[in-house]
Structure formats: structure tokens, C-alpha cells
Short mmCIF file of N, CA and C in Angstrom, two decimals:
data_model
loop_
_atom_site.label_atom_id
_atom_site.label_comp_id
_atom_site.label_asym_id
_atom_site.label_seq_id
_atom_site.Cartn_x
_atom_site.Cartn_y
_atom_site.Cartn_z
N MET F 1406 -5.34 4.95 -9.63
CA MET F 1406 -4.20 4.97 -10.30
C MET F 1406 -3.01 4.59 -9.63
N LYS F 1407 -2.36 3.39 -9.95
CA LYS F 1407 -1.28 2.81 -9.25
C LYS F 1407 -0.09 3.55 -9.81
N VAL F 1408 0.87 3.82 -8.95
CA VAL F 1408 2.05 4.28 -9.37
C VAL F 1408 3.28 3.76 -8.78
N GLU F 1409 4.19 3.79 -9.06
CA GLU F 1409 5.55 3.38 -8.51
C GLU F 1409 6.20 4.57 -7.60
N LEU F 1410 6.33 4.29 -6.57
CA LEU F 1410 6.76 5.23 -5.69
C LEU F 1410 8.22 5.49 -5.79
N THR F 1411 8.67 6.64 -6.05
CA THR F 1411 10.05 7.08 -6.21
C THR F 1411 10.25 8.28 -5.34
N GLU F 1412 11.60 8.49 -5.06
CA GLU F 1412 11.95 9.64 -4.27
C GLU F 1412 11.35 10.72 -4.62
N GLU F 1413 11.28 11.06 -5.84
CA GLU F 1413 10.65 12.05 -6.64
C GLU F 1413 9.19 12.62 -6.40
N ASN F 1414 8.39 11.48 -6.26
CA ASN F 1414 6.96 11.82 -6.19
C ASN F 1414 6.51 11.24 -4.92
N PHE F 1415 7.32 11.05 -3.92
CA PHE F 1415 6.84 10.27 -2.70
C PHE F 1415 5.83 11.07 -1.93
N ASN F 1416 6.29 12.24 -1.80
CA ASN F 1416 5.18 13.28 -0.89
C ASN F 1416 3.96 13.77 -1.62
N GLU F 1417 4.09 13.86 -2.92
CA GLU F 1417 3.20 14.05 -3.87
C GLU F 1417 1.98 13.03 -4.08
N THR F 1418 2.67 11.75 -4.11
CA THR F 1418 1.66 10.53 -4.00
C THR F 1418 1.08 10.30 -2.58
N LEU F 1419 1.79 10.40 -1.58
CA LEU F 1419 1.15 10.38 -0.30
C LEU F 1419 -0.05 11.23 -0.12
N ASN F 1420 -0.20 12.20 -0.83
CA ASN F 1420 -1.14 13.23 -0.83
C ASN F 1420 -2.02 13.37 -1.85
N ALA F 1421 -1.90 12.32 -2.73
CA ALA F 1421 -2.60 12.23 -4.14
C ALA F 1421 -4.35 11.96 -3.66
N ALA F 1422 -4.64 11.38 -2.66
CA ALA F 1422 -6.09 11.00 -2.54
C ALA F 1422 -6.12 11.05 -0.78
N PRO F 1423 -7.37 10.90 -0.17
CA PRO F 1423 -7.54 10.98 1.01
C PRO F 1423 -7.01 9.70 1.70
N LEU F 1424 -6.89 8.47 0.94
CA LEU F 1424 -6.43 7.20 1.41
C LEU F 1424 -5.30 6.65 0.50
N VAL F 1425 -4.21 6.47 0.83
CA VAL F 1425 -3.08 6.02 -0.11
C VAL F 1425 -2.67 4.70 0.53
N LEU F 1426 -2.46 3.55 -0.22
CA LEU F 1426 -2.04 2.38 0.21
C LEU F 1426 -0.46 2.32 -0.44
N VAL F 1427 0.34 2.01 0.18
CA VAL F 1427 1.60 1.69 -0.24
C VAL F 1427 1.98 0.17 -0.06
N HIS F 1428 2.15 -0.50 -1.20
CA HIS F 1428 2.25 -1.90 -1.24
C HIS F 1428 3.81 -2.17 -1.40
N PHE F 1429 4.53 -2.79 -0.32
CA PHE F 1429 5.64 -3.31 -0.49
C PHE F 1429 5.63 -4.79 -0.81
N THR F 1430 6.42 -5.01 -1.99
CA THR F 1430 6.15 -6.18 -2.64
C THR F 1430 7.49 -6.91 -3.23
N SER F 1431 7.73 -7.89 -3.63
CA SER F 1431 8.82 -8.59 -4.12
C SER F 1431 8.38 -9.14 -5.57
N ASP F 1432 9.29 -9.52 -6.45
CA ASP F 1432 9.07 -9.87 -7.62
C ASP F 1432 8.56 -11.59 -7.52
N PHE F 1433 9.19 -12.11 -6.81
CA PHE F 1433 8.88 -13.75 -6.71
C PHE F 1433 8.11 -13.81 -5.22
N CYS F 1434 7.29 -13.23 -5.06
CA CYS F 1434 6.45 -13.82 -3.98
C CYS F 1434 5.00 -13.94 -4.40
N GLY F 1435 4.48 -15.00 -4.15
CA GLY F 1435 3.12 -15.53 -4.50
C GLY F 1435 2.20 -14.81 -3.79
N PRO F 1436 2.21 -14.58 -2.32
CA PRO F 1436 1.34 -13.83 -1.74
C PRO F 1436 1.16 -12.37 -2.07
N CYS F 1437 2.18 -11.91 -2.54
CA CYS F 1437 2.33 -10.46 -3.10
C CYS F 1437 1.35 -10.31 -4.44
N LYS F 1438 1.45 -11.01 -5.10
CA LYS F 1438 0.30 -11.32 -6.38
C LYS F 1438 -0.93 -11.42 -5.96
N ILE F 1439 -1.37 -12.09 -5.28
CA ILE F 1439 -2.66 -12.05 -4.68
C ILE F 1439 -3.16 -10.83 -4.02
N MET F 1440 -2.32 -10.33 -3.13
CA MET F 1440 -2.39 -8.87 -2.66
C MET F 1440 -2.79 -7.94 -3.64
N LYS F 1441 -1.97 -8.01 -4.68
CA LYS F 1441 -2.02 -6.99 -5.67
C LYS F 1441 -3.15 -7.00 -6.36
N ARG F 1442 -3.59 -8.10 -6.54
CA ARG F 1442 -4.93 -8.23 -7.34
C ARG F 1442 -6.20 -7.69 -6.47
N ALA F 1443 -5.95 -7.91 -5.19
CA ALA F 1443 -6.97 -7.60 -4.11
C ALA F 1443 -6.86 -6.02 -4.14
N LEU F 1444 -5.69 -5.47 -4.19
CA LEU F 1444 -5.66 -3.92 -4.05
C LEU F 1444 -6.01 -3.20 -5.16
N ASN F 1445 -5.84 -3.89 -6.29
CA ASN F 1445 -6.23 -3.28 -7.59
C ASN F 1445 -7.64 -3.12 -7.56
N ALA F 1446 -8.46 -4.31 -7.15
CA ALA F 1446 -9.78 -4.19 -7.34
C ALA F 1446 -10.30 -3.41 -6.32
N LEU F 1447 -9.81 -2.91 -5.18
CA LEU F 1447 -10.20 -2.04 -4.15
C LEU F 1447 -10.01 -0.51 -4.83
N GLU F 1448 -8.81 -0.45 -5.39
CA GLU F 1448 -8.62 0.93 -6.05
C GLU F 1448 -9.63 1.24 -7.27
N GLU F 1449 -10.17 0.25 -8.00
CA GLU F 1449 -11.21 0.37 -8.84
C GLU F 1449 -12.55 0.81 -8.19
N LYS F 1450 -12.70 0.14 -7.07
CA LYS F 1450 -13.82 0.30 -6.45
C LYS F 1450 -14.09 1.61 -5.66
N TYR F 1451 -13.11 2.25 -5.31
CA TYR F 1451 -12.85 3.60 -4.55
C TYR F 1451 -12.19 4.61 -5.35
N THR F 1452 -12.16 4.76 -6.61
CA THR F 1452 -11.36 5.47 -7.37
C THR F 1452 -11.06 6.93 -6.83
N SER F 1453 -12.20 7.54 -6.54
CA SER F 1453 -12.05 9.02 -6.12
C SER F 1453 -11.51 9.11 -4.72
N ARG F 1454 -11.28 8.17 -3.81
CA ARG F 1454 -10.83 8.11 -2.58
C ARG F 1454 -9.60 7.46 -2.20
N LEU F 1455 -9.11 6.79 -3.15
CA LEU F 1455 -7.95 5.58 -2.87
C LEU F 1455 -6.87 5.63 -3.97
N ALA F 1456 -5.62 6.11 -3.77
CA ALA F 1456 -4.54 5.74 -4.49
C ALA F 1456 -3.67 4.69 -4.03
N LEU F 1457 -3.03 3.80 -5.15
CA LEU F 1457 -2.19 2.88 -4.74
C LEU F 1457 -0.74 2.88 -5.27
N ALA F 1458 -0.14 2.75 -4.40
CA ALA F 1458 1.43 3.07 -4.77
C ALA F 1458 2.14 1.60 -4.45
N GLU F 1459 3.11 1.44 -5.22
CA GLU F 1459 3.87 0.07 -5.21
C GLU F 1459 5.24 0.55 -4.94
N VAL F 1460 5.71 -0.37 -4.01
CA VAL F 1460 7.31 -0.31 -3.92
C VAL F 1460 7.88 -1.63 -3.85
N LYS F 1461 8.99 -1.98 -4.60
CA LYS F 1461 9.69 -3.18 -4.82
C LYS F 1461 10.82 -3.13 -3.60
N ALA F 1462 10.36 -3.92 -2.59
CA ALA F 1462 11.39 -3.74 -1.27
C ALA F 1462 12.86 -4.09 -1.70
N MET F 1463 13.13 -4.83 -2.46
CA MET F 1463 14.50 -5.24 -3.07
C MET F 1463 15.23 -3.85 -3.44
N ASP F 1464 14.38 -3.18 -4.42
CA ASP F 1464 15.05 -2.05 -4.97
C ASP F 1464 14.94 -1.02 -4.33
N HIS F 1465 14.31 -0.93 -3.05
CA HIS F 1465 14.28 0.33 -2.13
C HIS F 1465 14.58 -0.32 -0.79
N PRO F 1466 15.69 -0.77 -0.44
CA PRO F 1466 16.18 -1.26 1.06
C PRO F 1466 15.92 -0.21 2.09
N ASP F 1467 16.49 0.93 1.56
CA ASP F 1467 16.36 2.02 2.51
C ASP F 1467 15.01 2.34 2.89
N TRP F 1468 13.93 2.25 2.11
CA TRP F 1468 12.59 2.53 2.57
C TRP F 1468 12.07 1.41 3.31
N ALA F 1469 12.59 0.05 3.03
CA ALA F 1469 12.06 -1.05 3.79
C ALA F 1469 12.46 -0.97 5.13
N THR F 1470 13.76 -0.40 5.37
CA THR F 1470 14.22 -0.13 6.66
C THR F 1470 13.82 0.93 7.44
N ALA F 1471 13.50 1.95 6.67
CA ALA F 1471 12.88 3.10 7.35
C ALA F 1471 11.30 2.85 7.77
N PHE F 1472 10.52 1.74 7.05
CA PHE F 1472 9.41 1.55 7.64
C PHE F 1472 9.22 0.36 8.13
N ALA F 1473 10.35 -0.22 8.47
CA ALA F 1473 10.41 -1.56 9.37
C ALA F 1473 9.60 -2.58 8.64
N ILE F 1474 9.94 -2.82 7.31
CA ILE F 1474 9.24 -3.86 6.65
C ILE F 1474 9.93 -5.11 6.79
N GLN F 1475 9.56 -5.97 7.19
CA GLN F 1475 10.23 -7.20 7.53
C GLN F 1475 9.95 -8.41 6.69
N SER F 1476 8.52 -8.19 6.04
CA SER F 1476 8.26 -9.42 4.99
C SER F 1476 7.20 -8.70 4.12
N THR F 1477 7.19 -9.35 2.99
CA THR F 1477 6.27 -8.88 1.85
C THR F 1477 5.30 -9.99 1.43
N PRO F 1478 4.05 -9.49 1.41
CA PRO F 1478 3.53 -8.20 1.09
C PRO F 1478 3.21 -7.57 2.52
N THR F 1479 3.47 -6.32 2.46
CA THR F 1479 3.20 -5.39 3.73
C THR F 1479 2.56 -4.17 2.97
N VAL F 1480 1.48 -3.64 3.50
CA VAL F 1480 0.73 -2.50 2.80
C VAL F 1480 0.64 -1.72 3.93
N LEU F 1481 1.16 -0.27 3.68
CA LEU F 1481 1.07 0.82 4.78
C LEU F 1481 -0.15 1.69 4.14
N LEU F 1482 -0.86 2.15 5.16
CA LEU F 1482 -2.06 2.96 5.00
C LEU F 1482 -1.69 4.41 5.33
N PHE F 1483 -1.65 5.52 4.49
CA PHE F 1483 -1.61 6.78 4.85
C PHE F 1483 -2.96 7.46 4.60
N HIS F 1484 -3.62 8.15 5.57
CA HIS F 1484 -4.82 8.82 5.66
C HIS F 1484 -4.41 10.28 5.82
N LYS F 1485 -4.69 11.13 4.65
CA LYS F 1485 -4.56 12.45 4.48
C LYS F 1485 -3.11 12.92 4.57
N GLY F 1486 -2.23 11.91 3.85
CA GLY F 1486 -0.65 12.18 3.83
C GLY F 1486 0.03 11.71 5.35
N LYS F 1487 -0.80 11.12 6.31
CA LYS F 1487 0.05 10.61 7.50
C LYS F 1487 -0.19 9.11 7.78
N TYR F 1488 0.85 8.58 8.14
CA TYR F 1488 1.08 7.14 8.21
C TYR F 1488 -0.16 6.77 9.42
N GLN F 1489 -0.97 5.79 9.11
CA GLN F 1489 -1.94 5.24 10.13
C GLN F 1489 -1.68 3.85 10.46
N SER F 1490 -1.56 3.00 9.65
CA SER F 1490 -1.36 1.52 9.90
C SER F 1490 -0.74 0.66 8.88
N ARG F 1491 -0.38 -0.68 9.29
CA ARG F 1491 0.10 -1.51 8.27
C ARG F 1491 -0.76 -2.85 8.52
N LEU F 1492 -0.59 -3.58 7.18
CA LEU F 1492 -1.09 -4.95 7.19
C LEU F 1492 -0.17 -5.70 6.34
N THR F 1493 0.18 -6.95 7.12
CA THR F 1493 1.24 -7.81 6.53
C THR F 1493 0.53 -9.19 5.98
N GLY F 1494 0.88 -9.57 4.75
CA GLY F 1494 0.38 -10.89 4.37
C GLY F 1494 -0.64 -10.74 3.38
N ALA F 1495 -1.22 -11.68 2.83
CA ALA F 1495 -2.01 -11.53 1.73
C ALA F 1495 -3.48 -11.82 2.67
N HIS F 1496 -4.40 -10.81 2.07
CA HIS F 1496 -5.83 -10.72 2.61
C HIS F 1496 -6.83 -10.71 1.74
N THR F 1497 -7.96 -10.87 1.93
CA THR F 1497 -9.17 -10.90 1.06
C THR F 1497 -9.56 -9.37 1.14
N ASN F 1498 -10.27 -9.03 0.07
CA ASN F 1498 -10.84 -7.52 0.10
C ASN F 1498 -11.66 -7.23 1.20
N GLN F 1499 -12.31 -8.07 1.63
CA GLN F 1499 -13.19 -7.68 2.84
C GLN F 1499 -12.30 -7.43 4.13
N ILE F 1500 -11.23 -8.18 4.25
CA ILE F 1500 -10.53 -7.88 5.40
C ILE F 1500 -9.56 -6.55 5.12
N ILE F 1501 -9.18 -6.32 4.16
CA ILE F 1501 -8.58 -5.17 3.71
C ILE F 1501 -9.47 -4.03 4.03
N GLU F 1502 -10.59 -3.99 3.55
CA GLU F 1502 -11.67 -3.01 3.65
C GLU F 1502 -11.93 -2.76 5.11
N GLU F 1503 -12.15 -3.86 5.71
CA GLU F 1503 -12.25 -3.65 7.33
C GLU F 1503 -11.16 -2.98 7.97
N TRP F 1504 -10.05 -3.52 7.49
CA TRP F 1504 -8.64 -2.75 8.14
C TRP F 1504 -8.68 -0.94 7.90
N ILE F 1505 -8.93 -0.79 6.76
CA ILE F 1505 -8.85 0.62 6.50
C ILE F 1505 -10.14 1.36 7.05
N LYS F 1506 -11.16 0.81 7.38
CA LYS F 1506 -12.43 1.46 7.99
C LYS F 1506 -11.84 1.70 9.48
N GLU F 1507 -11.10 0.53 10.09
CA GLU F 1507 -10.81 0.74 11.50
C GLU F 1507 -9.61 1.67 11.85
N ALA F 1508 -8.65 1.60 10.75
CA ALA F 1508 -7.46 2.60 10.71
C ALA F 1508 -7.82 4.10 10.73
N THR F 1509 -8.91 4.13 10.00
CA THR F 1509 -9.38 5.54 9.64
C THR F 1509 -10.51 6.14 10.38
N ALA F 1510 -10.87 5.45 11.48
CA ALA F 1510 -12.33 5.81 12.25
C ALA F 1510 -11.65 6.72 13.27
#
């Protein structure tokens, strides 16, 4: 279930599933669209274990600063509500899955 992250649902969303991917994106970013498709496919594959949240970096510059987002797409991985790792740029499903496994091992 992809949700748009807001101040009101931030903590609830980060604890919505064992794994939460927070996708920092931009409207006019080609690699962001590629990454969005890959993340949506992974969310469908791991429905019970993975939640996907989206943040438009331009709409939330305070969050982009707080999480040191320097470019989009950037995905932050939260495991059991705690920040674990980040992945920047567009990647294949296989690379994303390997990144998740390494970050949560």
C-alpha cells in the first residue's frame, strides 16, 4: 500500500510493516519514474512485509534536508521503524532486493 508521507502519518507509516521504503522523488525526474515502477513491483511481491511511502522532495524540503537527500530518486529503508540504509539512483528490482537483504541482515 503506497502512501504519501505527511507529518501526520510519519510515525504510523514507518511502523506500518516490518520493512518500509521511503521514496524521495521529483515530478520531472525520469529515473524517479523508473524507480517507482520497480518499487511498486516489489511492494506487490512482498505485500505482507513491505510498505512503500512516497515523498516529493520539492514539496518537503525540510525532510530532504533532515535526511540529507541530495538527489532523486533516493530510497530510505526503515526496518522495524528504524532507519537502516539508503539507495540513490534508478536500479533494477534485483539490485533493490539485494540491497534490502544486505541492509536487514
